[in-house]
Coordinates of N, CA and C in Angstrom, one line a residue:
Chain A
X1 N 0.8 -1.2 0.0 CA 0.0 0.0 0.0 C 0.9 1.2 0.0
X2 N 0.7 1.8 -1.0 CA 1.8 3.0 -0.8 C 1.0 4.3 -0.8
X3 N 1.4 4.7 0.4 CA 0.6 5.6 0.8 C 1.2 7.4 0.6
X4 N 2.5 7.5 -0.1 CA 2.7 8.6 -0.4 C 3.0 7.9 -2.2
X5 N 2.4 8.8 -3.1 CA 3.1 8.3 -4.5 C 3.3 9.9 -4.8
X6 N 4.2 9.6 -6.3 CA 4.6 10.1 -6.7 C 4.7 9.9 -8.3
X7 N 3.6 10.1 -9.0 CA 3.5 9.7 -10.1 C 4.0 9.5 -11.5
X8 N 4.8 10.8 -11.2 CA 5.3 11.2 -12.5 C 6.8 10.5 -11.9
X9 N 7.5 10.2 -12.6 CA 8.8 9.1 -12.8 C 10.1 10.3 -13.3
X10 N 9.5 10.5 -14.0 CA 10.6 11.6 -14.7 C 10.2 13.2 -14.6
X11 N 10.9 14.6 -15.1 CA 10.4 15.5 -15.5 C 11.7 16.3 -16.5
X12 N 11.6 16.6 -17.5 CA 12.3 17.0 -18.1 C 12.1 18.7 -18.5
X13 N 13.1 20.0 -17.8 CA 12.9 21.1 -18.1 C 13.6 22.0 -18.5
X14 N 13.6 23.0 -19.1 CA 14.7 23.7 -19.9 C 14.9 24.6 -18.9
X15 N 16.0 25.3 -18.9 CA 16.7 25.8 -17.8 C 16.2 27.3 -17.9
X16 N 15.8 28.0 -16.4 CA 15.0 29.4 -16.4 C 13.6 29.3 -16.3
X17 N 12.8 27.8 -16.7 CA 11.6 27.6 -16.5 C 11.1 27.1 -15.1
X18 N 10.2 27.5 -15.1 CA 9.6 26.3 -13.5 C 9.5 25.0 -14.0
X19 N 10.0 24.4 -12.7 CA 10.0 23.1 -12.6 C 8.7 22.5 -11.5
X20 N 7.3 21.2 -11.6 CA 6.5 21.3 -11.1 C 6.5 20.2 -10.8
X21 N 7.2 19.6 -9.3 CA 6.9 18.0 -9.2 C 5.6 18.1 -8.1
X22 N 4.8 16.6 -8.7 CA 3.9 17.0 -7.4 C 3.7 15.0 -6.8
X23 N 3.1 15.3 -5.7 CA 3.0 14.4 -5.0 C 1.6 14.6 -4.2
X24 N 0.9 12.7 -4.1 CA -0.1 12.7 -3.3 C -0.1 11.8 -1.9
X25 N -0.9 11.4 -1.6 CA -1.2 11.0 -0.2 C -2.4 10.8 -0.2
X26 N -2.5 9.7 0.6 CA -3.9 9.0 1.3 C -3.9 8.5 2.3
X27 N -3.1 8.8 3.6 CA -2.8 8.7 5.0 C -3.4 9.9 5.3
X28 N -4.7 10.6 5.9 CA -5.2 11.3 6.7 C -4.4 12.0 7.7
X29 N -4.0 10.8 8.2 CA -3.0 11.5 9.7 C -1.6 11.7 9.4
X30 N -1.4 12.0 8.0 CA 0.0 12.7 8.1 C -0.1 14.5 8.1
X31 N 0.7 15.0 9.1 CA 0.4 16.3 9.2 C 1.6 16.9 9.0
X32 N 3.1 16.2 8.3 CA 3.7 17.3 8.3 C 4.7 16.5 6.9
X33 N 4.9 17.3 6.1 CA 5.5 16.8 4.5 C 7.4 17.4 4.3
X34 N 7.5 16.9 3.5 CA 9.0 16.8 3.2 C 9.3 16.5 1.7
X35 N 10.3 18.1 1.4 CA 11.0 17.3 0.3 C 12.1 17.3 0.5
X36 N 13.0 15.8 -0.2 CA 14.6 15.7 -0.6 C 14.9 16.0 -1.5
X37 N 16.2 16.0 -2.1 CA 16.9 15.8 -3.3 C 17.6 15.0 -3.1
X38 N 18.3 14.2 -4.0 CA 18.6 13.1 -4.1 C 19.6 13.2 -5.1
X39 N 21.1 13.2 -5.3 CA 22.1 12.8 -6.2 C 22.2 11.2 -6.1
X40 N 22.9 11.0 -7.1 CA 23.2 9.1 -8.0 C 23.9 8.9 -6.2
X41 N 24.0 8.0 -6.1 CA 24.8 7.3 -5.1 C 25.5 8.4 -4.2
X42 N 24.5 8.9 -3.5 CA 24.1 9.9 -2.7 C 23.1 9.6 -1.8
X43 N 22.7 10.2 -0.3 CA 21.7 10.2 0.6 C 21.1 11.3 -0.4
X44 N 20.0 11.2 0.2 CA 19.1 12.5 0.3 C 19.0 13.4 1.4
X45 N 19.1 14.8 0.4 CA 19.2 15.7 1.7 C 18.2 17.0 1.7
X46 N 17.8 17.5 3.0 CA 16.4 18.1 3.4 C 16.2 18.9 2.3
X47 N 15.6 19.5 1.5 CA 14.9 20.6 1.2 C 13.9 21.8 1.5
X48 N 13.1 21.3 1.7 CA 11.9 22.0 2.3 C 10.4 21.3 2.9
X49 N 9.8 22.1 3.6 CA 9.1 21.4 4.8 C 7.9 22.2 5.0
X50 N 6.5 21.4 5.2 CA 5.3 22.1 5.2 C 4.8 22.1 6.7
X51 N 4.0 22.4 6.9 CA 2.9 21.7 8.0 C 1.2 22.0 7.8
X52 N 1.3 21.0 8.0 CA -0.3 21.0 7.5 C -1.2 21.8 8.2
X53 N -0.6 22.8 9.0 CA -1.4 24.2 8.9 C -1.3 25.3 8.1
X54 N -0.5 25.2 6.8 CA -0.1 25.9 6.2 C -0.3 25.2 4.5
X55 N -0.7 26.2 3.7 CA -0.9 25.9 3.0 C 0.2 26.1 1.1
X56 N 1.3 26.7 1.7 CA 2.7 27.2 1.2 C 3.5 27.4 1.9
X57 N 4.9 26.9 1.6 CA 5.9 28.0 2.2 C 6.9 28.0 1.2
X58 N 7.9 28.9 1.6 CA 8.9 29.9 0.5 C 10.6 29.4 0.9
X59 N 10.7 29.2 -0.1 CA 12.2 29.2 0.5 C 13.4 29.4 -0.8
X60 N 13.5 30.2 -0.9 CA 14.4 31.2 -2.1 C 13.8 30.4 -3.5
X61 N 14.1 29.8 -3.9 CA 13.8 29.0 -5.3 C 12.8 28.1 -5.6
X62 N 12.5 27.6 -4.4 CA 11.9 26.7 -4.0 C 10.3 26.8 -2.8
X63 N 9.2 26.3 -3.2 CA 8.0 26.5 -2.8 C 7.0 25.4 -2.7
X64 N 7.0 25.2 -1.4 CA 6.3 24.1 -1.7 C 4.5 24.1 -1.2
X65 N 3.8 23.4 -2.0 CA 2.3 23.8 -1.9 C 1.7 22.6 -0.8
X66 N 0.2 23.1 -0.3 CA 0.0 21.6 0.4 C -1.3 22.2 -0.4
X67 N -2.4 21.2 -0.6 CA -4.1 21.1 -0.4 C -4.5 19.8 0.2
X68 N -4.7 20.2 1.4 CA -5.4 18.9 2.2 C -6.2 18.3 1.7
X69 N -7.4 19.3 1.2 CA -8.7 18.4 1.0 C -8.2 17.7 -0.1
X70 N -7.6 17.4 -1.3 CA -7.3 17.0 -2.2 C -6.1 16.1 -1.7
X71 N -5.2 16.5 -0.7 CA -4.1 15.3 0.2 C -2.9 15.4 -1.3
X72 N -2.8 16.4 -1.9 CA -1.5 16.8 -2.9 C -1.0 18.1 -2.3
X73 N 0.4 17.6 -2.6 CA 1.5 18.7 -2.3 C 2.2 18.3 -3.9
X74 N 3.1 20.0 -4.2 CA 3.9 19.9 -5.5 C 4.9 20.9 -4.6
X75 N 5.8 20.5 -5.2 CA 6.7 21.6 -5.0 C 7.4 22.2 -6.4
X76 N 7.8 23.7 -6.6 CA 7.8 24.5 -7.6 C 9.5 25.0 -7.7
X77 N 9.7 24.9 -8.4 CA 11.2 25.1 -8.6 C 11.4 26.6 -9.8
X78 N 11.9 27.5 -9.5 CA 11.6 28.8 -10.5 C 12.7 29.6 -9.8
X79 N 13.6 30.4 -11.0 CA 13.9 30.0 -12.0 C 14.8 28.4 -12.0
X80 N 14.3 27.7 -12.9 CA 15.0 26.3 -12.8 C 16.5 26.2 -13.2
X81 N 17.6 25.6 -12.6 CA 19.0 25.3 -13.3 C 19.4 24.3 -13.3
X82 N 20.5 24.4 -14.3 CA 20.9 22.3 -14.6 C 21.5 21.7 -13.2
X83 N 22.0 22.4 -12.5 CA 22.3 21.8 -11.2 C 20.9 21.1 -10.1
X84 N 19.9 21.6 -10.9 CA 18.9 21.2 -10.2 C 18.5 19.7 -10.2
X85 N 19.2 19.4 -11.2 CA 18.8 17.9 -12.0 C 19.4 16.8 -10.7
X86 N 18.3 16.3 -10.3 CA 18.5 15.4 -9.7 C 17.1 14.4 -9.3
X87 N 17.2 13.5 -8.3 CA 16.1 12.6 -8.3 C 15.0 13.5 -7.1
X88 N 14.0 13.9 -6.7 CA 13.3 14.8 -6.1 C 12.3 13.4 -5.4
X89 N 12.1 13.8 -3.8 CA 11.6 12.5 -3.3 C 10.8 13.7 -2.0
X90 N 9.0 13.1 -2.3 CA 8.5 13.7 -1.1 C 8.4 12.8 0.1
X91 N 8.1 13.2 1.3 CA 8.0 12.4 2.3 C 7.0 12.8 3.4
X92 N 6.3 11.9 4.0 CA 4.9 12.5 5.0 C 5.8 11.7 6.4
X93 N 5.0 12.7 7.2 CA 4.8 11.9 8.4 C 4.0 12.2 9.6
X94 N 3.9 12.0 10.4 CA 2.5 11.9 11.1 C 2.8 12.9 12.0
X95 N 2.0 13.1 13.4 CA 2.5 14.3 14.2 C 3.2 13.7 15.3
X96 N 4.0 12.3 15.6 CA 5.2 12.3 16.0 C 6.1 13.1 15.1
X97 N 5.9 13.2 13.9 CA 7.3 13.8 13.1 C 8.4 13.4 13.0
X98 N 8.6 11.4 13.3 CA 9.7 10.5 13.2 C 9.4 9.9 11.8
X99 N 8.7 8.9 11.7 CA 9.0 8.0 11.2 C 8.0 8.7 9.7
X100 N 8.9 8.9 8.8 CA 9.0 9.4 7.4 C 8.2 8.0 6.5
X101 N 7.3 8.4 5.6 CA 7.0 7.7 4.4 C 7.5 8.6 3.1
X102 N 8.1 7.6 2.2 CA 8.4 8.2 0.8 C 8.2 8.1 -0.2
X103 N 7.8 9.0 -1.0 CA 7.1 8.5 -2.6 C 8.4 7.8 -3.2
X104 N 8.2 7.8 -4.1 CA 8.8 6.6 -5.7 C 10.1 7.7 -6.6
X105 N 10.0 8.9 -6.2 CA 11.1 10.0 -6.9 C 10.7 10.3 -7.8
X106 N 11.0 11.5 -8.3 CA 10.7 12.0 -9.3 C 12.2 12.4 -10.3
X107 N 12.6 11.9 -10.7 CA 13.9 12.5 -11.9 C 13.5 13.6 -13.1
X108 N 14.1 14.7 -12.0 CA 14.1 16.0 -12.7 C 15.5 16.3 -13.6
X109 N 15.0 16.3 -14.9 CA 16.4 16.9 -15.5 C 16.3 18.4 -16.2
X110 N 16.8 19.6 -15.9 CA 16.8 20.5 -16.3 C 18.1 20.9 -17.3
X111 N 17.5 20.9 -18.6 CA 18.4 21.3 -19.7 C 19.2 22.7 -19.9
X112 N 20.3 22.6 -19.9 CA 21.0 24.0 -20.7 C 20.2 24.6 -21.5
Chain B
X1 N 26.6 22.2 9.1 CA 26.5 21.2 10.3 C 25.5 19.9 10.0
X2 N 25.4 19.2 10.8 CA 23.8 18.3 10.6 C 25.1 17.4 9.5
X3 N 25.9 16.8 9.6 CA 26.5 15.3 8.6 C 26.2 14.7 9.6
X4 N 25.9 13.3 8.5 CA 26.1 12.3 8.9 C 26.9 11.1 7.5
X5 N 27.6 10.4 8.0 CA 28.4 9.1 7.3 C 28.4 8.3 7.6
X6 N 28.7 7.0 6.3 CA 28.1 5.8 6.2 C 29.5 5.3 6.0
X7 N 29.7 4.2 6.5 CA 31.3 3.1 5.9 C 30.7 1.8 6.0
X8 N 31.2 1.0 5.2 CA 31.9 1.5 3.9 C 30.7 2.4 3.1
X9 N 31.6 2.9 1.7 CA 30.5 3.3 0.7 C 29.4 2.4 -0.1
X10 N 30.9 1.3 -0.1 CA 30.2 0.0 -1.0 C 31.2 -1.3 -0.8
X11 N 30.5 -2.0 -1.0 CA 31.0 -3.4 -0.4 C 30.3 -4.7 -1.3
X12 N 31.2 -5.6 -1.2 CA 30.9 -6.8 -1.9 C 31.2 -8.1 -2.1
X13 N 30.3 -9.0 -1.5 CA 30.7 -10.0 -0.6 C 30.2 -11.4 -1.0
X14 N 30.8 -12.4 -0.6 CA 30.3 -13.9 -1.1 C 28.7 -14.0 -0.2
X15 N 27.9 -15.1 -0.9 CA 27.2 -15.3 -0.5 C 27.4 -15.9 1.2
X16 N 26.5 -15.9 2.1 CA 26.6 -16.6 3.1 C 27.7 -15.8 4.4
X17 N 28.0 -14.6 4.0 CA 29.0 -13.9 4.9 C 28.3 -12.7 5.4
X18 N 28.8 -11.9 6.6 CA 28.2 -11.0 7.5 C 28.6 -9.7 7.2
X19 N 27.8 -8.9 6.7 CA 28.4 -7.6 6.3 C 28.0 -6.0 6.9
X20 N 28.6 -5.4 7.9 CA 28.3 -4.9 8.7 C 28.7 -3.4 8.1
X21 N 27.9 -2.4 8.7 CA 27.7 -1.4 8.1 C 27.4 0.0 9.2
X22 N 28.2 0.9 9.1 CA 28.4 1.9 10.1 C 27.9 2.9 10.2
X23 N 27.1 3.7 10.7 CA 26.5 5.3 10.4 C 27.1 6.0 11.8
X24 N 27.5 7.3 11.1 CA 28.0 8.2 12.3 C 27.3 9.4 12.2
X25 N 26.8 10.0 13.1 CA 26.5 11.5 12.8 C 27.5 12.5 13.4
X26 N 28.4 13.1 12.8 CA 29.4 13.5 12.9 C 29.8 15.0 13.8
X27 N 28.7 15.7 13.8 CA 28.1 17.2 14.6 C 27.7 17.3 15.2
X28 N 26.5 15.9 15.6 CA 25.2 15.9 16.2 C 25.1 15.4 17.3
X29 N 24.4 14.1 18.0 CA 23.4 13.9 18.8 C 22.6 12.9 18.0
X30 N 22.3 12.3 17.6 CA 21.3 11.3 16.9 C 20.7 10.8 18.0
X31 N 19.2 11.1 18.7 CA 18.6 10.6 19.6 C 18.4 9.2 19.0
X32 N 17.8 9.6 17.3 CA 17.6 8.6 16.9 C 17.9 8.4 15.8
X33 N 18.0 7.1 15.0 CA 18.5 6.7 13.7 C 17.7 5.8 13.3
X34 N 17.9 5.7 11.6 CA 16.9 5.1 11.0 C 17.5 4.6 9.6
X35 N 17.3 2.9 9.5 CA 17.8 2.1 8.4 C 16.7 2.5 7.3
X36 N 17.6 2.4 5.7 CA 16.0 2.4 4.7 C 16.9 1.5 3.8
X37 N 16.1 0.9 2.8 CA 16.6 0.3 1.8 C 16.1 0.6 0.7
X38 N 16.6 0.4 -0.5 CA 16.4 1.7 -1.9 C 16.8 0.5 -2.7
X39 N 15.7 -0.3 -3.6 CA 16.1 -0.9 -4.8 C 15.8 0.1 -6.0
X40 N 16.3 -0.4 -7.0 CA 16.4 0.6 -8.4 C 15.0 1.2 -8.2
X41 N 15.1 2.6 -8.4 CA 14.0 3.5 -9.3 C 12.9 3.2 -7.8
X42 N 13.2 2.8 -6.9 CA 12.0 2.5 -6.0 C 12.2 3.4 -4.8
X43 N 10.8 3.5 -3.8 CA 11.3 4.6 -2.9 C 12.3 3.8 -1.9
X44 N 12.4 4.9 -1.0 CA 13.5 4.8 0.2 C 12.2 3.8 1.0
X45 N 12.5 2.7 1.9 CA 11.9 1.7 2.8 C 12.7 1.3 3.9
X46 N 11.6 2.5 4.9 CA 12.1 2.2 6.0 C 12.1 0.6 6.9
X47 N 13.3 0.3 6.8 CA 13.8 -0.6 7.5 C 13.4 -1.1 9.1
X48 N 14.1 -0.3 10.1 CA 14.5 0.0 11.5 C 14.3 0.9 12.1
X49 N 14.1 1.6 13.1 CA 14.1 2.4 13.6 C 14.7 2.3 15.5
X50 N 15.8 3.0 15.5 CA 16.7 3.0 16.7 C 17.2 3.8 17.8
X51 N 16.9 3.7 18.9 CA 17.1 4.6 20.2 C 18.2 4.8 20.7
X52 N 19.5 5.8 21.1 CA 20.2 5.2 21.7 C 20.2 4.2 22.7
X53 N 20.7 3.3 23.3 CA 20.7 2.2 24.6 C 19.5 1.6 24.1
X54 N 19.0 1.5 23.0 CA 17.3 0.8 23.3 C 17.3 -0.4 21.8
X55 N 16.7 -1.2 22.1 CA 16.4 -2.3 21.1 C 15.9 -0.9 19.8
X56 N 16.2 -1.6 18.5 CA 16.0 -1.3 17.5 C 14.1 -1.8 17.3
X57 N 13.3 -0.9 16.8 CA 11.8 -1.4 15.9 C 12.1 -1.8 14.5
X58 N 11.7 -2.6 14.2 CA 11.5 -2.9 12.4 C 10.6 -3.2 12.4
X59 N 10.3 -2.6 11.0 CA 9.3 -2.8 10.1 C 8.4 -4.1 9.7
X60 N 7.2 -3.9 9.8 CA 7.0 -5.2 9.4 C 7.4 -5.6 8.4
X61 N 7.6 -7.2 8.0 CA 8.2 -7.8 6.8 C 9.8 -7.9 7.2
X62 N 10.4 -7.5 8.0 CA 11.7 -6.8 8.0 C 12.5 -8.2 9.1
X63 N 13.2 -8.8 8.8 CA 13.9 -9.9 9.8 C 15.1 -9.4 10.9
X64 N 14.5 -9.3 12.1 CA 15.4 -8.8 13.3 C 16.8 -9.8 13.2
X65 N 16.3 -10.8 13.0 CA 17.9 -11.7 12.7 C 19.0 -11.8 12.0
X66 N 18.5 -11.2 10.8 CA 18.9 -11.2 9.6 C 19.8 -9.6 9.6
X67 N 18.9 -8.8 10.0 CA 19.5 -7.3 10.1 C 19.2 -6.3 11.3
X68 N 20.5 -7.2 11.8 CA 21.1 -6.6 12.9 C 21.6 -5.6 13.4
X69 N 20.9 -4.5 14.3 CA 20.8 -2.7 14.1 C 21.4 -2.7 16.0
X70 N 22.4 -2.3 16.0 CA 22.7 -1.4 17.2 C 23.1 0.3 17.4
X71 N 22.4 0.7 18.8 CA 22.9 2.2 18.5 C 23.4 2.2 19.7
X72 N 24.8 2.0 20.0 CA 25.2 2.1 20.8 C 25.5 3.5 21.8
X73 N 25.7 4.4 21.0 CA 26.2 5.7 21.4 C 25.3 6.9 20.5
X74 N 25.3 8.3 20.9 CA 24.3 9.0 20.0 C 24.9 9.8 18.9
X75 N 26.3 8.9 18.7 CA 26.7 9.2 17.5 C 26.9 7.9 16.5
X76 N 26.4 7.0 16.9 CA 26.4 5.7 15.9 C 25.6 4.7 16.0
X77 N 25.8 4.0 15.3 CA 24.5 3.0 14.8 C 25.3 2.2 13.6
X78 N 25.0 1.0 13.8 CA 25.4 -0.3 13.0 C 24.4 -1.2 12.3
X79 N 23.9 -1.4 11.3 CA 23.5 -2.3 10.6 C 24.5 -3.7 10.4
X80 N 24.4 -4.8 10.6 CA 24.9 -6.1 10.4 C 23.6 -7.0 9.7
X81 N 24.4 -7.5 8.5 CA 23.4 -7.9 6.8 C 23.9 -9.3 7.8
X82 N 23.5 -10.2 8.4 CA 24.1 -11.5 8.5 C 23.4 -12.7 7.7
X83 N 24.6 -13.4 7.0 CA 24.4 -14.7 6.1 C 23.5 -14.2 5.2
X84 N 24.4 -13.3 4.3 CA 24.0 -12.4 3.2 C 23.7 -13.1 2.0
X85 N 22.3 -12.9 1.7 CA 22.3 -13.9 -0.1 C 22.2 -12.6 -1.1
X86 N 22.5 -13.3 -2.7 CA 22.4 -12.1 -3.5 C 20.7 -11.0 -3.2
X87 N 19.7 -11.8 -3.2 CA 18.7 -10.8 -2.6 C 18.8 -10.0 -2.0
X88 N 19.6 -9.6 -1.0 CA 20.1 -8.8 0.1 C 20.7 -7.6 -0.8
X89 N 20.9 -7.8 -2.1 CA 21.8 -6.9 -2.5 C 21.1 -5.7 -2.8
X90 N 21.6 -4.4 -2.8 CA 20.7 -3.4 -2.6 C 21.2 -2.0 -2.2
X91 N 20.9 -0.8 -1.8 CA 21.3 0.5 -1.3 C 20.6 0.6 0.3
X92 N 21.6 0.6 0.7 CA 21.2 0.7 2.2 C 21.9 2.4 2.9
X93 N 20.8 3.0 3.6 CA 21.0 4.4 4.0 C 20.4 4.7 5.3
X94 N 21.6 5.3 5.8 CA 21.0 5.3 7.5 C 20.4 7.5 7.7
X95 N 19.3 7.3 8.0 CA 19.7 8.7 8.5 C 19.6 8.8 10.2
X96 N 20.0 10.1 10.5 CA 19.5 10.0 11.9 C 19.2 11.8 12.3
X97 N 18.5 11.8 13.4 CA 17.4 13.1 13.9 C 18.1 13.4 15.8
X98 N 18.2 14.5 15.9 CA 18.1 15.0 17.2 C 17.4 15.9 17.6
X99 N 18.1 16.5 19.1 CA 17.0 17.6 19.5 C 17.6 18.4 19.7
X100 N 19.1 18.7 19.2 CA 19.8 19.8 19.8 C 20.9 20.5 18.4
X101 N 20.4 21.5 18.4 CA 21.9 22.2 17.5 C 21.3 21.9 15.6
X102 N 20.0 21.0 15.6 CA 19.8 20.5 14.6 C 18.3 21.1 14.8
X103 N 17.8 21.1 12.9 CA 16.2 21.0 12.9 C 15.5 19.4 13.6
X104 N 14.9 19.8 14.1 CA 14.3 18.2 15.1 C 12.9 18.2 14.1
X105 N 12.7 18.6 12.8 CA 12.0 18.1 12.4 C 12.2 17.6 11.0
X106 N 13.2 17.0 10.9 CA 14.3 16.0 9.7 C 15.0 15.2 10.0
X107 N 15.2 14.6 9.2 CA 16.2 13.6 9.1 C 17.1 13.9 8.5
X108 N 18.3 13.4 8.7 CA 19.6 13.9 8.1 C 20.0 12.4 7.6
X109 N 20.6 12.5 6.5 CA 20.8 11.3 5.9 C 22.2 10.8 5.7
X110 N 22.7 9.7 5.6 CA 24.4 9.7 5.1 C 24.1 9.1 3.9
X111 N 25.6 9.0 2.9 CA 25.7 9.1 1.8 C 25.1 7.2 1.1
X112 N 24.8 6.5 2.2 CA 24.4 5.2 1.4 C 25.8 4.5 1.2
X113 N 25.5 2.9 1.3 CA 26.4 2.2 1.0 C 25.4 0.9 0.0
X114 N 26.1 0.9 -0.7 CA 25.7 0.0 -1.9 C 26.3 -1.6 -1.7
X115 N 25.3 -2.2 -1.6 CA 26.1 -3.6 -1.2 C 25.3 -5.0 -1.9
X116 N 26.7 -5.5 -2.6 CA 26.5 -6.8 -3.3 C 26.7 -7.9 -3.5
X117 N 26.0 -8.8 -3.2 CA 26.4 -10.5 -2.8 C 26.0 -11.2 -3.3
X118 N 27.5 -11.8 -3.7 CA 27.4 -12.5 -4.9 C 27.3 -13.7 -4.9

């Protein structure tokens, strides 16, 4: 049962444009979201962070959206660069705030 | 701030042998740590989850015998693959979380060790 997906597999974007990964959910009681990035034979490391009392937050380049009733978050990448290119991985978790569920990644490649 | 590291990187071993695997949080405090395993193109699957001084939780599905998690100290934590078959083979990544000097609401990850048995 996978209860964070992430549908889209790949994303491919020309550099300067927005970049739009999104991600859903069907766990009710996750109230707080996460994104990684992800280099090849690399951890993943933090990005940005919602809470499900909020329905945006900002973080220089990067913006990540929630709509509960719908249980999707995207996160927005603008202006996009080739350094951006990497595998993009959301993650929920409940209001302990330990134990992380994680979508399937998203492989974002942003072109020259 | 907020590293953490994995040793080895990668490793590669006969079938039937014990391959033990190290995470350190190198800045921090790791109240707690946490195993995941990553086959191709698939998500991160949490493994374990570990206290300092305290028995490790796994996951259901997940064999306490088989993969053997100590956190001895709140800067390390060990995964042990014992009587490894090529199935086993895989990307294994520890992260770990505190309460001090760190966001306490992330996980900090190390770089993965990639492990193959052959």
């Amino acid at each position: 049962d996978q209860q964070v997906k992430q549908n889209s597999p790949s994303l491919s974007v020309q550099e300067g444009r927005i970049s739009i990964l999104n991600c859903d959910y069907t766990n009710s009681m996750f109230d707080y979201f996460l994104w990684y990035k992800k280099y090849p034979a690399e951890g993943p490391t933090f990005l940005i962070s919602i809470s499900s009392i909020k329905d945006k937050n900002e973080d220089g380049r990067f913006t990540v959206f929630l709509n509960k009733s719908a249980k999707h978050l995207s996160l927005h990448i603008v202006p996009s660069q080739p350094g951006d290119s990497a595998v993009y991985f959301c993650a929920a978790s409940g209001s302990d705030g330990s134990r992380l569920t994680f979508g399937e990644g998203t492989q974002l490649t942003v072109n020259p | 701030g907020a590293v953490v590291s994995q040793h080895p990187s990668r490793v590669i071993c006969k079938s039937g042998t014990s391959v033990k695997i190290e995470c350190r949080s190198l800045d921090f405090q790791a109240t707690t740590m946490f195993w995941y395993r990553q086959f191709p193109k698939q998500s991160l699957m949490l493994m374990a989850t570990s206290n300092e001084g305290s028995k490790a939780t796994y996951e259901q599905g997940v064999e306490k015998d088989k993969f053997l998690i100590n956190h001895a100290s709140l800067t390390l934590s060990t995964l042990t693959v014992t009587s490894a078959h090529p199935e086993d083979s895989s990307f294994y990544i520890c992260s770990a979380s505190g309460t001090s000097g760190v966001r306490t609401d992330t996980q900090y990850f190390g770089p993965g060790t990639r492990l193959t048995v052959l």
